[in-house]
PDB file of C-alpha atoms in Angstrom:
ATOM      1  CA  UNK B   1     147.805 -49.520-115.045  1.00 44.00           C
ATOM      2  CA  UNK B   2     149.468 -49.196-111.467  1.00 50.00           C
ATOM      3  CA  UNK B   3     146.319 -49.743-108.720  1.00 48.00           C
ATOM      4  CA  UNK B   4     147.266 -46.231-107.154  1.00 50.00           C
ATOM      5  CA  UNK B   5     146.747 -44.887-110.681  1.00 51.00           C
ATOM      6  CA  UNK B   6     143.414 -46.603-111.443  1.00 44.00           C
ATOM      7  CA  UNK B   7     142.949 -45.075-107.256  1.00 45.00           C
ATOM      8  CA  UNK B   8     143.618 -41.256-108.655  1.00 51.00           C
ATOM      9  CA  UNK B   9     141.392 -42.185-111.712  1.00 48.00           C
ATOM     10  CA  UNK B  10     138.177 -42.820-109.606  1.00 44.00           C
ATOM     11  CA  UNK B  11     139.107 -39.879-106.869  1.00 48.00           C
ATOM     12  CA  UNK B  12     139.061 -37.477-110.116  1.00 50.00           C
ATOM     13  CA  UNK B  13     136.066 -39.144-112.176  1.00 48.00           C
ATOM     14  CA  UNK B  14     132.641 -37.462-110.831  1.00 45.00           C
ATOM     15  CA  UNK B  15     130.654 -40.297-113.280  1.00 48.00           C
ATOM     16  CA  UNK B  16     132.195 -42.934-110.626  1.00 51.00           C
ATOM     17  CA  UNK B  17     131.736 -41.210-107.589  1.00 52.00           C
ATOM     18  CA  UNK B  18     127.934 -40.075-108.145  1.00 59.00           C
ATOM     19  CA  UNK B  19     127.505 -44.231-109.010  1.00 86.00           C
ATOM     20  CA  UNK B  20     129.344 -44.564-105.572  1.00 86.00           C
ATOM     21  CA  UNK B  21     127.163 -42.196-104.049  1.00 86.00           C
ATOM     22  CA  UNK B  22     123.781 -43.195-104.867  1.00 90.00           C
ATOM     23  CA  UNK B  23     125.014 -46.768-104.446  1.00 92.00           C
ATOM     24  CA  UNK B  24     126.008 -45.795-100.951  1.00 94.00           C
ATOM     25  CA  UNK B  25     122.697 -43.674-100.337  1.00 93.00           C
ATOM     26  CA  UNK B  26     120.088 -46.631-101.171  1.00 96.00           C
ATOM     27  CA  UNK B  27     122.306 -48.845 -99.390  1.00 96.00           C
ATOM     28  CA  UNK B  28     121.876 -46.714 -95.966  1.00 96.00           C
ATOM     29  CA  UNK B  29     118.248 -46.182 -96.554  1.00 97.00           C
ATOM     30  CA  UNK B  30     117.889 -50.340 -97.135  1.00 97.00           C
ATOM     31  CA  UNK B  31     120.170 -50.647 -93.686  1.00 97.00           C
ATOM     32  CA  UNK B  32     117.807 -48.426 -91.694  1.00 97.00           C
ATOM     33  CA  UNK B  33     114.548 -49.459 -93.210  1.00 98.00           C
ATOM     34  CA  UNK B  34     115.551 -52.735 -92.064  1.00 97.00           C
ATOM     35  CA  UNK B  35     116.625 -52.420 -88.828  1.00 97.00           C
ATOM     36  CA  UNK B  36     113.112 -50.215 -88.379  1.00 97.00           C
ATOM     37  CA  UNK B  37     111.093 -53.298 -89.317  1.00 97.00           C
ATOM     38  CA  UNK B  38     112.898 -55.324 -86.691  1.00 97.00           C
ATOM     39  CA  UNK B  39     112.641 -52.483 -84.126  1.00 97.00           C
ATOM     40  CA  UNK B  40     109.100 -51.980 -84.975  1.00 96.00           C
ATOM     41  CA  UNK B  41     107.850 -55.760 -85.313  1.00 96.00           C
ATOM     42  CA  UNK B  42     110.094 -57.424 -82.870  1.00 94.00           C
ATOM     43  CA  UNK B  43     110.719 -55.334 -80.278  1.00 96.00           C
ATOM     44  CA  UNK B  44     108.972 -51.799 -79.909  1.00 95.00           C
ATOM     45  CA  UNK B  45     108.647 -48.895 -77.920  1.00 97.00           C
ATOM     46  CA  UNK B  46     108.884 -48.635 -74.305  1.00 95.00           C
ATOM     47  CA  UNK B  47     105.715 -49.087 -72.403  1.00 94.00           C
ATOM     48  CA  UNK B  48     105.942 -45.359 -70.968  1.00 94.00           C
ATOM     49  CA  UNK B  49     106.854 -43.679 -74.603  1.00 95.00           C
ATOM     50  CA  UNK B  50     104.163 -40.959 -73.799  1.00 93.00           C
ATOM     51  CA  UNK B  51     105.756 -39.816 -71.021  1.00 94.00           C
ATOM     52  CA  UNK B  52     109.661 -40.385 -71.544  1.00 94.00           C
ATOM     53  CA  UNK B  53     109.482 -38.048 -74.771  1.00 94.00           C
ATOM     54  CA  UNK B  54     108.948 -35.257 -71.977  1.00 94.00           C
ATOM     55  CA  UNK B  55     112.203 -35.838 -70.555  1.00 93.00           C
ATOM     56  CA  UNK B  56     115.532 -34.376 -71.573  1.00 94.00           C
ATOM     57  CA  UNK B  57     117.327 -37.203 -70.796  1.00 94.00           C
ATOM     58  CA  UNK B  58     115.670 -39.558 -72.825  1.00 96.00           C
ATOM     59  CA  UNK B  59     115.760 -37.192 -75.639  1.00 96.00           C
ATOM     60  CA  UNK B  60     119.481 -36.455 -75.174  1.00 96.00           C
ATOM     61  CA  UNK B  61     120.187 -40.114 -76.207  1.00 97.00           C
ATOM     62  CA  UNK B  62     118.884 -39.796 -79.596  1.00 97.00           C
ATOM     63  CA  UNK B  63     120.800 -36.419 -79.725  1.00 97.00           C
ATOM     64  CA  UNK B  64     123.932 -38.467 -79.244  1.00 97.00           C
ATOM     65  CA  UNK B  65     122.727 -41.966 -81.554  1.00 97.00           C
ATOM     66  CA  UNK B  66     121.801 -39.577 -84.499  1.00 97.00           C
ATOM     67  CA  UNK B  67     124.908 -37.936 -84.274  1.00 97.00           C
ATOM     68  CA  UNK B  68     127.290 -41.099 -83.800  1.00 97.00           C
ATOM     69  CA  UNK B  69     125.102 -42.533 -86.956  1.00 97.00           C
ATOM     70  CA  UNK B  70     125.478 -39.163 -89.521  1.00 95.00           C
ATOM     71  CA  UNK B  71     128.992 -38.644 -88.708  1.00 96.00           C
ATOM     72  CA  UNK B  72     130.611 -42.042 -89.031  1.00 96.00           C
ATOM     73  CA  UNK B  73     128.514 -42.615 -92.403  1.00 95.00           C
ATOM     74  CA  UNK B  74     129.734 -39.349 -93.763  1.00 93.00           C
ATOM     75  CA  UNK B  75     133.160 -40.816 -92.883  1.00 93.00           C
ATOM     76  CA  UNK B  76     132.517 -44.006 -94.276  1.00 93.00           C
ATOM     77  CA  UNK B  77     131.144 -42.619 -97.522  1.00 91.00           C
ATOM     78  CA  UNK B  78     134.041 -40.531 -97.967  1.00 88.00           C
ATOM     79  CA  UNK B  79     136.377 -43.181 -97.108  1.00 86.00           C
ATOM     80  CA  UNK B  80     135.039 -45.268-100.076  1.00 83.00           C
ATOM     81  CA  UNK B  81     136.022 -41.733-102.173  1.00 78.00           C
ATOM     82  CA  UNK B  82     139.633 -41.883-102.283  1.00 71.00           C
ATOM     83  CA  UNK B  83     141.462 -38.394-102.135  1.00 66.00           C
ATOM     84  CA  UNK B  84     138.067 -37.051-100.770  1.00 65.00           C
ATOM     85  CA  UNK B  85     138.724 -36.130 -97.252  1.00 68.00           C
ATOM     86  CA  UNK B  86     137.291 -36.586 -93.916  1.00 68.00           C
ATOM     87  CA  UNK B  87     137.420 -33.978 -91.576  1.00 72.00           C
ATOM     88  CA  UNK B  88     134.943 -32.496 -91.151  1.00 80.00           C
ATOM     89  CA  UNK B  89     132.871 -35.893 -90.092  1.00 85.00           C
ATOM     90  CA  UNK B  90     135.568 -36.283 -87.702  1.00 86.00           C
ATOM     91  CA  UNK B  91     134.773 -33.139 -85.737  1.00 90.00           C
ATOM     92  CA  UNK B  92     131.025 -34.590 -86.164  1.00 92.00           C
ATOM     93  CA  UNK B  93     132.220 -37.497 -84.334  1.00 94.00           C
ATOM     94  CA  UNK B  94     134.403 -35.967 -81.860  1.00 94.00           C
ATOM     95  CA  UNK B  95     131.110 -33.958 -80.551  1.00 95.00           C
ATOM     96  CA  UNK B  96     129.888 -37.569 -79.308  1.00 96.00           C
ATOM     97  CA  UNK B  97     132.353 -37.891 -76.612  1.00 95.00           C
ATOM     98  CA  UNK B  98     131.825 -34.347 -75.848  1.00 96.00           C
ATOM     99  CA  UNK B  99     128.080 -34.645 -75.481  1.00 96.00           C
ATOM    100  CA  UNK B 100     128.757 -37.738 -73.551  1.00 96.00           C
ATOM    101  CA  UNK B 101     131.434 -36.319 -71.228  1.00 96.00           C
ATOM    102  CA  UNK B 102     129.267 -32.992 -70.410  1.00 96.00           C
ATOM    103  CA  UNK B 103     125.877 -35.334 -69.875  1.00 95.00           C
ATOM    104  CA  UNK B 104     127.809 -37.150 -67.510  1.00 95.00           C
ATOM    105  CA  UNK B 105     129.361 -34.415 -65.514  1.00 95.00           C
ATOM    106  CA  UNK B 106     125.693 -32.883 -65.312  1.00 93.00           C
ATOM    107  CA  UNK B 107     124.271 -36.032 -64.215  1.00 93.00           C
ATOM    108  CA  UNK B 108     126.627 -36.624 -61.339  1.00 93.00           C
ATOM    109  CA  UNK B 109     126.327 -32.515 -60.115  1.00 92.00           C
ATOM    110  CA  UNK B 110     122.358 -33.188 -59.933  1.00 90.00           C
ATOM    111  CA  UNK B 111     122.227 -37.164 -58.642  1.00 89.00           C
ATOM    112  CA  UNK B 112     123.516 -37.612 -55.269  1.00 89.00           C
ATOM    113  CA  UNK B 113     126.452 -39.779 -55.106  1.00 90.00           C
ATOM    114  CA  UNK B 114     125.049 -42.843 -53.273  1.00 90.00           C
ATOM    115  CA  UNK B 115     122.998 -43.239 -56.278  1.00 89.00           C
ATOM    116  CA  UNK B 116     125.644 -43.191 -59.049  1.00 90.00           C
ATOM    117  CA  UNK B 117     126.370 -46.759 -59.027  1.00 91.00           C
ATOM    118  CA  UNK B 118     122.749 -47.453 -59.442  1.00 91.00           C
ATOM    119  CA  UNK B 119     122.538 -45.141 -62.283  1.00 90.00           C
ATOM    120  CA  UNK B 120     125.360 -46.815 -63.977  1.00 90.00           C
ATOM    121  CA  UNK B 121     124.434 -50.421 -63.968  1.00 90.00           C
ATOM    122  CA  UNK B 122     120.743 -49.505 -64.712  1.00 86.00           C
ATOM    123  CA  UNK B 123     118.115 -52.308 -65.674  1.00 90.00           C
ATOM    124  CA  UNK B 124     118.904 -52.771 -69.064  1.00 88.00           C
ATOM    125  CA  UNK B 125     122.445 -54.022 -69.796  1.00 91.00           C
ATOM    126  CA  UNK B 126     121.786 -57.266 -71.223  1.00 93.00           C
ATOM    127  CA  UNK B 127     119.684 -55.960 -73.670  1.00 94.00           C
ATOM    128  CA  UNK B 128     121.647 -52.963 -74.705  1.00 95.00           C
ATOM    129  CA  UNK B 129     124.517 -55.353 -75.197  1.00 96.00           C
ATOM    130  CA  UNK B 130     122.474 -57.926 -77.199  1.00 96.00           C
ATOM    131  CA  UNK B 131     119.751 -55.707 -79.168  1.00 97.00           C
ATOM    132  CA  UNK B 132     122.109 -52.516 -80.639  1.00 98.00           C
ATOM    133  CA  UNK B 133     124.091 -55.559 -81.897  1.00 97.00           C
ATOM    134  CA  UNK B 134     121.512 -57.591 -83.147  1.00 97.00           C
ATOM    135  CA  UNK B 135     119.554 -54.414 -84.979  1.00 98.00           C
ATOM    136  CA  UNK B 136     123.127 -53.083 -86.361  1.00 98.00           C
ATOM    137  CA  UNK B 137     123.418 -56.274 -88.532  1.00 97.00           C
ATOM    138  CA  UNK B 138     121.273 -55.475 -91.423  1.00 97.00           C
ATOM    139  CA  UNK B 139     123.090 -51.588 -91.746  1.00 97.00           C
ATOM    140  CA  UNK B 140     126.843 -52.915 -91.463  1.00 97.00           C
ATOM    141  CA  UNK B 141     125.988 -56.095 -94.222  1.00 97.00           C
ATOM    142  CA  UNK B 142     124.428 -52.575 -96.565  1.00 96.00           C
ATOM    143  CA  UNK B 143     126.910 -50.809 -95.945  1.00 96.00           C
ATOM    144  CA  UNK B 144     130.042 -52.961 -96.388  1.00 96.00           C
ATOM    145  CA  UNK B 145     128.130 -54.190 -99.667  1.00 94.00           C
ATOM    146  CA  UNK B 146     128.159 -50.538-100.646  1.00 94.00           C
ATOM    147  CA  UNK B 147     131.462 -49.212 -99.510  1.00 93.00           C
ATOM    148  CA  UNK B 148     132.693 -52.447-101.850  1.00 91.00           C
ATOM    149  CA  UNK B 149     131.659 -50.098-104.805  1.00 89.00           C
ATOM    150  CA  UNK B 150     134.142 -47.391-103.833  1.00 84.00           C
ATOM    151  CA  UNK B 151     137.768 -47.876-103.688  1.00 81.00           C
ATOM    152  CA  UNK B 152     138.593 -47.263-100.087  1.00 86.00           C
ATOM    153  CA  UNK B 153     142.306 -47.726 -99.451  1.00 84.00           C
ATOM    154  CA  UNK B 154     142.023 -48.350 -95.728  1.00 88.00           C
ATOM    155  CA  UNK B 155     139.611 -51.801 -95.591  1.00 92.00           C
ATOM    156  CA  UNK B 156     139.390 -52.309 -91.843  1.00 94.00           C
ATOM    157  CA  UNK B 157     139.209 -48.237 -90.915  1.00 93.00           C
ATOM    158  CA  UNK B 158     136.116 -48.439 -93.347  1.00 93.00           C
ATOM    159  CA  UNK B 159     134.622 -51.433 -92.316  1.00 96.00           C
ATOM    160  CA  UNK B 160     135.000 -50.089 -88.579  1.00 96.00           C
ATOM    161  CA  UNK B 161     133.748 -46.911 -89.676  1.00 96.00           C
ATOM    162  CA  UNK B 162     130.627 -48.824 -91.530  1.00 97.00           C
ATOM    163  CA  UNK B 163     130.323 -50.439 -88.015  1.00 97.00           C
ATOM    164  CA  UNK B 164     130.268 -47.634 -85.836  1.00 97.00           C
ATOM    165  CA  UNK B 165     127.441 -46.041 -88.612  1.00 97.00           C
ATOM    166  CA  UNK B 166     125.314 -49.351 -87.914  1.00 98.00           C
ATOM    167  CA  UNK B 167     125.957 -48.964 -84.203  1.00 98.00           C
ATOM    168  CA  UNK B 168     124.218 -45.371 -84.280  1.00 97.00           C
ATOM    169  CA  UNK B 169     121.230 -46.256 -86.248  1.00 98.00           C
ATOM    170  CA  UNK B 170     121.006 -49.568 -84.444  1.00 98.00           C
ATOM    171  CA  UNK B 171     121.375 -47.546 -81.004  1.00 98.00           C
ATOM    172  CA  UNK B 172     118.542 -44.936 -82.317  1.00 97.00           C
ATOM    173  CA  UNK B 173     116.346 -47.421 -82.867  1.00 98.00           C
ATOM    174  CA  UNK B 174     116.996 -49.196 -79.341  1.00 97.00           C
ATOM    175  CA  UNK B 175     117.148 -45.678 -77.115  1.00 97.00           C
ATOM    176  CA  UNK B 176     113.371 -45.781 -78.097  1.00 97.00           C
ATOM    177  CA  UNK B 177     112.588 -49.314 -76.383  1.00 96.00           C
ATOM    178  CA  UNK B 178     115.414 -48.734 -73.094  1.00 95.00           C
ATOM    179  CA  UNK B 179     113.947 -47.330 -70.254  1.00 94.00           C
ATOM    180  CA  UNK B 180     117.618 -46.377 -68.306  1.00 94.00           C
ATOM    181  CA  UNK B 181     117.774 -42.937 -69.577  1.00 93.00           C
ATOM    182  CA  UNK B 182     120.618 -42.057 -67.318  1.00 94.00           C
ATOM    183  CA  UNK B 183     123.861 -40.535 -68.821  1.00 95.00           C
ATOM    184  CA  UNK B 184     125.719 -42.666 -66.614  1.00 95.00           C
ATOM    185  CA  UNK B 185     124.075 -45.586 -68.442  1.00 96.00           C
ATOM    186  CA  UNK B 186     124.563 -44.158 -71.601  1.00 96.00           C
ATOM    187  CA  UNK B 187     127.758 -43.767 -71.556  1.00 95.00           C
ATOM    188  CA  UNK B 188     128.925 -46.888 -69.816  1.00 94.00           C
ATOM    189  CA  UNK B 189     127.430 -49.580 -72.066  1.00 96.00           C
ATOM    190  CA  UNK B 190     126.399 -47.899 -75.377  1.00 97.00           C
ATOM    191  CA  UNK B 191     129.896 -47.739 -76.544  1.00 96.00           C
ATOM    192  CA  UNK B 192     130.406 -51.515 -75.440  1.00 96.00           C
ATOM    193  CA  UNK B 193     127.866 -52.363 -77.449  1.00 97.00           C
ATOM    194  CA  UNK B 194     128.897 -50.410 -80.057  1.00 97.00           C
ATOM    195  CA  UNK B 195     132.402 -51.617 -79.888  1.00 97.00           C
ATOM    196  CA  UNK B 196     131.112 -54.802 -80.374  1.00 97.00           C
ATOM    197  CA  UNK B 197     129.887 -54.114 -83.723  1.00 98.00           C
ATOM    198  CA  UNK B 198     133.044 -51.836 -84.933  1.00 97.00           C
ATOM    199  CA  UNK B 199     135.302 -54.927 -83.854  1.00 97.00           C
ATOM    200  CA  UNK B 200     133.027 -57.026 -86.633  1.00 97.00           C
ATOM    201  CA  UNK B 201     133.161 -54.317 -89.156  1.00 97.00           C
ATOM    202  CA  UNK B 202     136.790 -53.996 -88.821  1.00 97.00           C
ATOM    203  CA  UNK B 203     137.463 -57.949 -89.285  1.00 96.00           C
ATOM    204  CA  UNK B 204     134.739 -57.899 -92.043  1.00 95.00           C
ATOM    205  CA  UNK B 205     135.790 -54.850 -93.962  1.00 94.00           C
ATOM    206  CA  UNK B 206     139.522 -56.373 -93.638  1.00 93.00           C
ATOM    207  CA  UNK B 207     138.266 -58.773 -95.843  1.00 93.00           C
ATOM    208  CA  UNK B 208     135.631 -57.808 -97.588  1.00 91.00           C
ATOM    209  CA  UNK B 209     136.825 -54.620 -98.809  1.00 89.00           C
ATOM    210  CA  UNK B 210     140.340 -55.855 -99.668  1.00 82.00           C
ATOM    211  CA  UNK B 211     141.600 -55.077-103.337  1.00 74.00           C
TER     212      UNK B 211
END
């Protein structure tokens, strides 16, 4: 049998892709049960939690994490589903840079503009670059075991896609322990840290994921 026969075998067989499915599903809820224990025991909330749950800013981040994490692991499930396809996730993805572009444009009508800069930078860089990394880890390593069940036909797109899933559960979990809840912030060095982890995901699925 040709691979891109055995390919249109599993896209058609609903026994394979319910196994691919659950496979998938347990291997998400492992990924973020994990990454909550390290959250939860390593680093925690932010001292003012009470109070920062009253502002619209800090809740728009988890607005734009939650959405970044449900769209790119819809994508990355289907992409494990050949012939299944992907749009609509995309559009679920493409609302993150919209949400991100409109936050900003908000933020820089109500901030004066001597205070932009200050916005941007923020206090927090360092760790937003080292701890949305760090807590992605255990989601992409679930994930890429999972998506090794399917029979994805584009390795690195899935293990990016795997990576930018890990990024927005790993960034949920840190928006709850940053205190820069500035759009400007948001946007500047999220993404970098997230690009960090796609980068890994693409080089791992490349190889991982390979048939």
């Amino acid at each position: 049998m040709k691979t891109s026969d055995f390919i249109d075998l599993l896209a058609v067989d609903s026994g394979a892709r319910w196994r691919f499915g659950s496979i998938f599903g347990l291997a998400t809820a492992l990924g973020i049960l994990i990454a909550g224990g390290t959250f939860f025991v390593g680093i925690g909330f932010r001292p003012d939690i009470s109070q920062a749950v009253e502002s619209v800013r800090f809740l728009f981040k988890f607005v734009v994490t939650a959405t970044l994490a449900i769209g790119a692991t819809g994508a990355a499930l289907h992409m494990g589903r050949p012939g299944v396809p992907v749009e609509r996730w995309r559009w679920v993805l493409a609302a993150v840079p919209v949400l991100l572009v409109g936050a900003v444009a908000l933020e820089l009508i109500a901030v004066p503009r001597d205070a932009w800069m200050k916005q941007l930078v923020g206090h927090n860089s360092r760790f937003c670059l080292t701890l949305i990394p760090l807590l992605a880890i255990a989601p992409l390593a679930c994930l890429l075991i999972a998506l090794r069940e399917g029979a994805t036909t584009r390795p690195g797109l899935s293990g990016a896609l795997a990576g930018l899933a890990a990024s927005g559960i790993a960034a949920t979990f840190y928006a709850a322990n940053c205190t820069d809840d500035s759009p400007l912030f948001v946007t500047s060095w999220y993404p970098i840290a997230t690009l960090i982890v796609v980068i890994v995901g693409y080089l791992a699925g490349r190889k991982i994921l390979k048939w």
